[in-house]
Short mmCIF file of C-alpha atoms in Angstrom, two decimals:
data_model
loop_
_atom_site.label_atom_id
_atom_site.label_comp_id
_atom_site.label_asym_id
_atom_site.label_seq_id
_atom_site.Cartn_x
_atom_site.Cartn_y
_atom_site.Cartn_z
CA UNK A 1 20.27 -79.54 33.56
CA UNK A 2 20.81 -76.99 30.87
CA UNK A 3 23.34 -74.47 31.81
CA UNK A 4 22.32 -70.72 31.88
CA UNK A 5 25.08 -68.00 30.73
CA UNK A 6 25.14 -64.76 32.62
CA UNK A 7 26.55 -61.53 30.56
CA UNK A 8 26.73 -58.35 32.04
CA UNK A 9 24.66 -55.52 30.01
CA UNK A 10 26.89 -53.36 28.01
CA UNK A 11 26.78 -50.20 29.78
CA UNK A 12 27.07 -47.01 26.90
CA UNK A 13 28.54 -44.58 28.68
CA UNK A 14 29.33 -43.81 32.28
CA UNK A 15 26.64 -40.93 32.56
CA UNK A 16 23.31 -42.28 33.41
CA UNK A 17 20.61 -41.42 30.33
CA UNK A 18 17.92 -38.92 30.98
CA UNK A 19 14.25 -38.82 29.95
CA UNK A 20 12.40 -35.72 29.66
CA UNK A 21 9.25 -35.33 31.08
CA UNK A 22 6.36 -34.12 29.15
CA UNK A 23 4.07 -31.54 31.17
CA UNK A 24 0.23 -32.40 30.89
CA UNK A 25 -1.36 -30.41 27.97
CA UNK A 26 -3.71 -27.86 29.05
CA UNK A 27 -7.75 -28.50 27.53
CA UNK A 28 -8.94 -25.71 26.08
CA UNK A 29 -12.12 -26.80 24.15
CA UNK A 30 -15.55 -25.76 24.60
CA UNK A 31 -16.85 -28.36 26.90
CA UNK A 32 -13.62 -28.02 29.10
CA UNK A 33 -15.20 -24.44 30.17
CA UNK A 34 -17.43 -24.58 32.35
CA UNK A 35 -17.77 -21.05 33.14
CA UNK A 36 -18.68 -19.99 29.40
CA UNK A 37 -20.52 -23.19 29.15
CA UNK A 38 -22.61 -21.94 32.54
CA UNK A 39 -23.36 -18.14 30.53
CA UNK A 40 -24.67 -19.77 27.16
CA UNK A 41 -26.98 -21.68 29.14
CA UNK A 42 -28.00 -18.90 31.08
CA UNK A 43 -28.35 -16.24 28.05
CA UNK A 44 -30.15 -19.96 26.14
CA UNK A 45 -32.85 -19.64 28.99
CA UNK A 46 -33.09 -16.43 29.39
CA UNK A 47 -34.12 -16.00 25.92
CA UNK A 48 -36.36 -19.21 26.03
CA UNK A 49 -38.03 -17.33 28.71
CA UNK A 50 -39.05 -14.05 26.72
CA UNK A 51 -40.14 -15.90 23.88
CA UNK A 52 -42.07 -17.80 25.68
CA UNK A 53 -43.72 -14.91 27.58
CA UNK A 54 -43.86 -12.76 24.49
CA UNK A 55 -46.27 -15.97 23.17
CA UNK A 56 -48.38 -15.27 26.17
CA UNK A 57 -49.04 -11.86 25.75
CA UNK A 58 -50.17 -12.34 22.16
CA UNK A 59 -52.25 -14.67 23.32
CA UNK A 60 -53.27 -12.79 26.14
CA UNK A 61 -54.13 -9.87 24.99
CA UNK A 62 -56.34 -11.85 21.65
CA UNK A 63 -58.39 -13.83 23.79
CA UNK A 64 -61.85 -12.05 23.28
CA UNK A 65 -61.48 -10.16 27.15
CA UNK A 66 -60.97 -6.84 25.71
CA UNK A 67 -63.58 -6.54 23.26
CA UNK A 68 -64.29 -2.69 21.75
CA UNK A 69 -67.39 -1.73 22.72
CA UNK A 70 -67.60 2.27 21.24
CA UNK A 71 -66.32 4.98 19.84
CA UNK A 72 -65.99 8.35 21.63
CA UNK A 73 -66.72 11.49 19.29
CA UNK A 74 -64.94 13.91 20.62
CA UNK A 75 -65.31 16.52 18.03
CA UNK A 76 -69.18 16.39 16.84
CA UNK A 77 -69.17 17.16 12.94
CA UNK A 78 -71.08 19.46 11.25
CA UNK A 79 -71.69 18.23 7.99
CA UNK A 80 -70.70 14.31 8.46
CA UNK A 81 -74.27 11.98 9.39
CA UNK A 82 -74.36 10.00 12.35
CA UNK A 83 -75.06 7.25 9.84
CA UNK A 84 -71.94 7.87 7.90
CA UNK A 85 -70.04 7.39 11.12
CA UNK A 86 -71.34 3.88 12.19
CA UNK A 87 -70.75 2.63 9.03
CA UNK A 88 -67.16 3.78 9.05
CA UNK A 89 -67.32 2.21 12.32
CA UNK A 90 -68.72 -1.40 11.86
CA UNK A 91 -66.31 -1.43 8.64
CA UNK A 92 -63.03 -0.27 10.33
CA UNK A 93 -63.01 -1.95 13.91
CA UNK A 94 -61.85 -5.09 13.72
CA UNK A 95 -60.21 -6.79 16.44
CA UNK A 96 -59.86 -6.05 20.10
CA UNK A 97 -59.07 -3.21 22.59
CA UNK A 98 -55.32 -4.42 22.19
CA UNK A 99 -54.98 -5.58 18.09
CA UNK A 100 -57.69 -2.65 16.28
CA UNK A 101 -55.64 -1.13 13.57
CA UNK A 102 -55.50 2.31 14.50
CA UNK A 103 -54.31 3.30 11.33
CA UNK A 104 -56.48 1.47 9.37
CA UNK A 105 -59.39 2.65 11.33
CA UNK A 106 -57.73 6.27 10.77
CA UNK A 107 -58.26 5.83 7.21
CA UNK A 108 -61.80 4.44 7.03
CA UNK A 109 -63.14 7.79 8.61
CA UNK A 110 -60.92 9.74 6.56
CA UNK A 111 -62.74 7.90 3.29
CA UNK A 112 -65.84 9.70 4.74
CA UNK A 113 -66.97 13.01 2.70
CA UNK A 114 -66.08 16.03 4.32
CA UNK A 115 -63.89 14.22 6.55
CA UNK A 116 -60.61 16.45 5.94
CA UNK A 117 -58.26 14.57 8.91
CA UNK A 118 -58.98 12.02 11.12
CA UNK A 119 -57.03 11.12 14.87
CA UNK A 120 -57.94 7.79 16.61
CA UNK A 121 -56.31 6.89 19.82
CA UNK A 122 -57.39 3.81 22.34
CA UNK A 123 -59.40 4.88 25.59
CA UNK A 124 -59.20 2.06 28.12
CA UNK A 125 -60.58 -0.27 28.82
CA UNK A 126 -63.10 -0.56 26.08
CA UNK A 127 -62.98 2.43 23.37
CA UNK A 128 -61.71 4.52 20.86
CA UNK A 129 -61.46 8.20 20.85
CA UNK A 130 -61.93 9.81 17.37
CA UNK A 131 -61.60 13.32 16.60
CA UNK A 132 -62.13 14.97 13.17
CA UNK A 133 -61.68 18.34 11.25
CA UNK A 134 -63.84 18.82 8.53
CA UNK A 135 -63.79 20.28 5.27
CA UNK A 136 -64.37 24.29 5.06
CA UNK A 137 -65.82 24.65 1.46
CA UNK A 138 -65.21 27.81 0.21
CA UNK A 139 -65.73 27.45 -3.78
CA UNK A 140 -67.16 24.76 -6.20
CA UNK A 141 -63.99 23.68 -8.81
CA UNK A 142 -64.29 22.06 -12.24
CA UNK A 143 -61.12 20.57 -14.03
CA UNK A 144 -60.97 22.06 -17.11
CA UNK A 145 -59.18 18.61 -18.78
CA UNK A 146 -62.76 16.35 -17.65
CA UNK A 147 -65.21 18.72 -16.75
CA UNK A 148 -64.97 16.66 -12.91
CA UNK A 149 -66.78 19.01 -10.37
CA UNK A 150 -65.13 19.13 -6.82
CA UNK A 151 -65.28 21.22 -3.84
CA UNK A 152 -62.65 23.76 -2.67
CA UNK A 153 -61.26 24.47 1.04
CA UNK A 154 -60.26 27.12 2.75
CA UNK A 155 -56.65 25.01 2.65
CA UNK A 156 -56.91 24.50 -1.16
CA UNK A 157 -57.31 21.46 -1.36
CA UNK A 158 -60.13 20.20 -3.85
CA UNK A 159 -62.32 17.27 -2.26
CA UNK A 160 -65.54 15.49 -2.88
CA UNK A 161 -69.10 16.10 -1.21
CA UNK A 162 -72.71 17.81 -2.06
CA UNK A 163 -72.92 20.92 -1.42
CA UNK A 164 -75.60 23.84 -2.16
CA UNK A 165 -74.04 26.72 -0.14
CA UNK A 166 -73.79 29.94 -2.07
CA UNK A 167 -70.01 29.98 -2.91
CA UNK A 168 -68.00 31.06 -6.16
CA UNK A 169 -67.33 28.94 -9.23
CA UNK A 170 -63.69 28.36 -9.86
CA UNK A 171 -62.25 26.85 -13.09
CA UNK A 172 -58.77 25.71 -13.97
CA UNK A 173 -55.99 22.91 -14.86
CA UNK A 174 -55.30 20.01 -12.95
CA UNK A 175 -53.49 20.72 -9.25
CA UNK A 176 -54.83 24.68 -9.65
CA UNK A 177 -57.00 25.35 -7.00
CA UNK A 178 -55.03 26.65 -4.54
CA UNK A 179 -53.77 29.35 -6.33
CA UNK A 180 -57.20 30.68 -7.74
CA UNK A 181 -58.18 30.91 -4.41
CA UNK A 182 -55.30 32.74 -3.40
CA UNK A 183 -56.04 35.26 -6.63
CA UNK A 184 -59.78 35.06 -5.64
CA UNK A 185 -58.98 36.98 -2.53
CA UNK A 186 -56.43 39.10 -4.08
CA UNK A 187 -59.08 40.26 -6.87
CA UNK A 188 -62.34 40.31 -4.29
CA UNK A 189 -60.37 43.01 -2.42
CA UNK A 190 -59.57 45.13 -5.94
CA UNK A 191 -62.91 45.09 -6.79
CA UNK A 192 -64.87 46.04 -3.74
CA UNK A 193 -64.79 49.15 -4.28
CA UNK A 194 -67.43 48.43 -7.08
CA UNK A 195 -69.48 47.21 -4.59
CA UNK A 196 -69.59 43.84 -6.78
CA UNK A 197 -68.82 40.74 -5.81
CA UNK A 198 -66.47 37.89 -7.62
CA UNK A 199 -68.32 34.85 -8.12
CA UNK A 200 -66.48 33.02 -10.59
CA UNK A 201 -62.61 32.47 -11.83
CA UNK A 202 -61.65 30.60 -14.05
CA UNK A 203 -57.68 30.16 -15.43
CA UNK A 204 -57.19 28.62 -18.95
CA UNK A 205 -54.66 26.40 -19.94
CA UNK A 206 -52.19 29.21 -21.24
CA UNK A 207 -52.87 30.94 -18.25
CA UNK A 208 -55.20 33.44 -19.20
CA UNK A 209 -57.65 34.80 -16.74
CA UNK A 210 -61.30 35.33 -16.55
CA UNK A 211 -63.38 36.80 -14.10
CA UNK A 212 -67.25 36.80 -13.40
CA UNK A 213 -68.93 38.99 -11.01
CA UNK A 214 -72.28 39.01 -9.48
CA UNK A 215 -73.98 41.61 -11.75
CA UNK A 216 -73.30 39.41 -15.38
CA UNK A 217 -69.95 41.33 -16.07
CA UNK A 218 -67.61 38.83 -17.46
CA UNK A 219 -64.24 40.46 -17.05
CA UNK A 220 -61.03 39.09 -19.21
CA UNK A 221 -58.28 39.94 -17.66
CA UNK A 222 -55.57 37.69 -20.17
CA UNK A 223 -52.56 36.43 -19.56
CA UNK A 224 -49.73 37.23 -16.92
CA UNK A 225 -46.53 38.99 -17.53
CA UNK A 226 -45.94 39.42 -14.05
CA UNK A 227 -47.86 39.94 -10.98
CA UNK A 228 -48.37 43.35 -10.58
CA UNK A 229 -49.23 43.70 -14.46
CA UNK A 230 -52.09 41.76 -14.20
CA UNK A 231 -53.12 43.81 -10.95
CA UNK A 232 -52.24 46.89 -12.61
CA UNK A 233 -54.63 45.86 -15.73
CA UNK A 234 -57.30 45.47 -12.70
CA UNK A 235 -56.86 48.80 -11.15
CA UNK A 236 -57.28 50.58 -14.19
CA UNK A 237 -60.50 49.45 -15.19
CA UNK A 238 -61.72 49.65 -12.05
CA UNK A 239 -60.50 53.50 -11.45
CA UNK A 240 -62.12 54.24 -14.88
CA UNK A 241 -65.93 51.79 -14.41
CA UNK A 242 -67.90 54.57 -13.05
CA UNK A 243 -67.15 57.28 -15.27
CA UNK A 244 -67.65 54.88 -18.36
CA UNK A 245 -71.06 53.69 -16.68
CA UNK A 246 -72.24 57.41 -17.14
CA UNK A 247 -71.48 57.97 -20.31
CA UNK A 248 -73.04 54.43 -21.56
CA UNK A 249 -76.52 53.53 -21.25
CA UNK A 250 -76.17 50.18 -21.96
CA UNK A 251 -75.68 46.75 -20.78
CA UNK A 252 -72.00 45.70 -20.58
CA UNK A 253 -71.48 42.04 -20.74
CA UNK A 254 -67.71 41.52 -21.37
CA UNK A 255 -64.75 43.45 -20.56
CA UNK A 256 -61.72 42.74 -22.09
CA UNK A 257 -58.53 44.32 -20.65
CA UNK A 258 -56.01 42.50 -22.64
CA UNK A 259 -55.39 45.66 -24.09
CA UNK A 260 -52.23 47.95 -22.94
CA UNK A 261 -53.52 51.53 -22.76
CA UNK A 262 -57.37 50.60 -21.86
CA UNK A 263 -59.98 48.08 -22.91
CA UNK A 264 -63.14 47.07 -24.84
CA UNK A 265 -66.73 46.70 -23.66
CA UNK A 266 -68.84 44.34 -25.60
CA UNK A 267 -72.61 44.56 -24.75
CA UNK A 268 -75.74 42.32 -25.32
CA UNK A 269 -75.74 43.00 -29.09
CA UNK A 270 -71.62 42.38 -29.78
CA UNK A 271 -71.22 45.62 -30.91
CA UNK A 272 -67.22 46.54 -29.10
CA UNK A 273 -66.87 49.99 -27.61
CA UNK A 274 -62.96 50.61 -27.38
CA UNK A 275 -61.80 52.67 -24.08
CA UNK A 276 -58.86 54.29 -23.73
CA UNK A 277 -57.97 55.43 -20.46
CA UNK A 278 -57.44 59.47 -21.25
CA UNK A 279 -59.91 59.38 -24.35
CA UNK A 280 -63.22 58.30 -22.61
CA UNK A 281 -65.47 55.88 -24.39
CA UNK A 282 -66.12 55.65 -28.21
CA UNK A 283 -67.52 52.93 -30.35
CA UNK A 284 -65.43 51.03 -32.81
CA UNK A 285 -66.48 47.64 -34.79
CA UNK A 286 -66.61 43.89 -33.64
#
C-alpha cells in the first residue's frame, strides 16, 4: 500500500481574502425595450393603415361611379356659340366627377374667342358649373411692327375674334393699347364740342400722334412734351375750328398742330394754309 502524505495548505495571511461581487449589467439595447419597441409598432401600423386607405380612395373615387354627365352655364354668353362651348367641353373633360382637371378645363374655355375669364367649380354629384365674362370690344387695333389686326376691351387688353360692330380704329407699338384707349377718351371729350366724333388713333413709334375723326379730318397732333402740352395743342385748335371754317370755303383734310403758336390746314389739292392763332387764316406754300 502506497503511503499518502498529508501537508497542511500554506495559509497567506491571517485575514480571510475577499472577492468582489460584480452587480448584473443593466440591457439597454433596442430589443430590451419593450415599451419603445410597443410605439414603433404602433406608429408602423398606423401608417400602414393610411396608406393603405389612401390606396382605396384613389381607387374609389376612379372607378367609373362618378361619371360627369354636364356642364351648368351659369352665365349665358353673348357672343360665344353654343357650338363653341361643347367643343371646349368634349375636349376639356376628361376624367370623373372626382379626377376632371379643373384647371385644365379652366383653360380650354378660356382658349375660346371672346372668352375673357373663365371659373369652373364641381356641382355634385354629376357636373360642372362654368361661369364666364366676355370680352367688351371697344376698338379694332393693328400692331404697327406686323400689321396683326386684334380687338380692343374696355380693360385694354387686345384679343382675338370677328367683329363688325361700328367701333374706332386704333394704331400703335407693341403692348400700346391700353393707353390709346385711355387718350381716346381723353381726346373724344376735347373734341365734342365739334360735334365730331374720334374714330381713329393711331401712335407712331416716336410717339407722335394722329387723330381721325368722323368727317375725313385727319388731325396731327405730334409728339409729347408733356401731358398737358399735347392737350393744350388740342384746345387751341379746337377754340379756333369754327372761326377758320368761316373764313375757308374749302375742304380741310389734314391738320397739323405740331406747330407752337397755331397750325396748318392742308386741303384736297395740298396747297398749306398756315394759321396763327391771333392772325386768322392766310395761305402760304406746300
Amino acid at each position: 500500500m502506497a503511503e499518502v502524505s498529508v501537508r497542511p495548505a500554506a495559509i497567506r495571511s491571517g485575514r480571510p481574502e475577499r472577492v468582489a461581487a460584480r452587480a448584473p449589467r443593466a440591457e439597454t439595447g433596442l430589443w430590451h425595450r419593450p415599451a419603445l419597441l410597443n410605439l414603433i409598432s404602433d406608429l408602423l401600423t398606423l401608417l400602414a393603415a393610411i396608406g393603405l386607405g389612401w390606396a382605396l380612395v384613389i381607387w374609389f373615387v376612379s372607378r367609373p361611379l362618378f361619371p360627369l354627365r354636364e356642364i351648368v352655364v351659369l352665365t349665358p354668353p353673348a357672343k360665344v356659340t353654343e357650338e363653341q362651348l361643347e367643343y371646349a367641353a368634349r375636349t376639356a373633360i376628361d376624367g370623373t366627377f372626382f379626377t376632371v382637371d379643373l384647371e385644365s378645363v379652366k383653360a380650354t374655355f378660356e382658349k375660346l374667342p371672346w372668352v375673357r375669364k373663365a371659373e369652373v367649380r364641381r356641382r355634385w354629384p354629376d357636373a360642372i358649373e362654368l361661369r364666364l365674362e366676355e370680352h367688351q370690344a371697344v376698338a379694332y387695333w393693328t400692331v404697327s411692327e406686323s400689321g396683326d389686326a386684334r380687338l380692343v376691351n374696355a380693360q385694354g387688353e387686345v384679343f382675338v375674334a370677328a367683329s363688325d360692330a361700328d367701333m374706332p380704329q386704333f394704331d400703335g407699338p407693341q403692348g400700346s393699347a391700353g393707353w390709346l384707349l385711355a387718350r381716346h377718351a381723353e381726346f373724344s371729350d376735347l373734341l365734342r364740342p365739334l360735334g365730331v366724333r374720334l374714330v381713329g388713333l393711331a401712335l407712331s413709334a416716336r410717339q407722335a400722334w394722329q387723330l381721325k375723326l368722323d368727317n375725313g379730318l385727319v388731325i396731327m397732333l405730334g409728339r409729347e412734351q408733356d401731358r398737358s402740352a399735347l392737350a393744350d395743342r388740342l384746345k387751341r385748335f379746337i377754340a379756333a375750328w369754327p372761326r377758320v371754317r368761316e373764313q375757308i370755303d374749302i375742304d380741310i383734310k389734314v391738320a397739323d398742330l405740331r406747330y407752337p403758336s397755331g397750325f396748318a390746314l392742308t386741303p384736297a389739292d395740298g396747297t398749306v394754309l398756315l394759321h396763327a392763332a391771333s392772325q386768322g387764316a392766310r395761305k402760304g406754300k406746300q
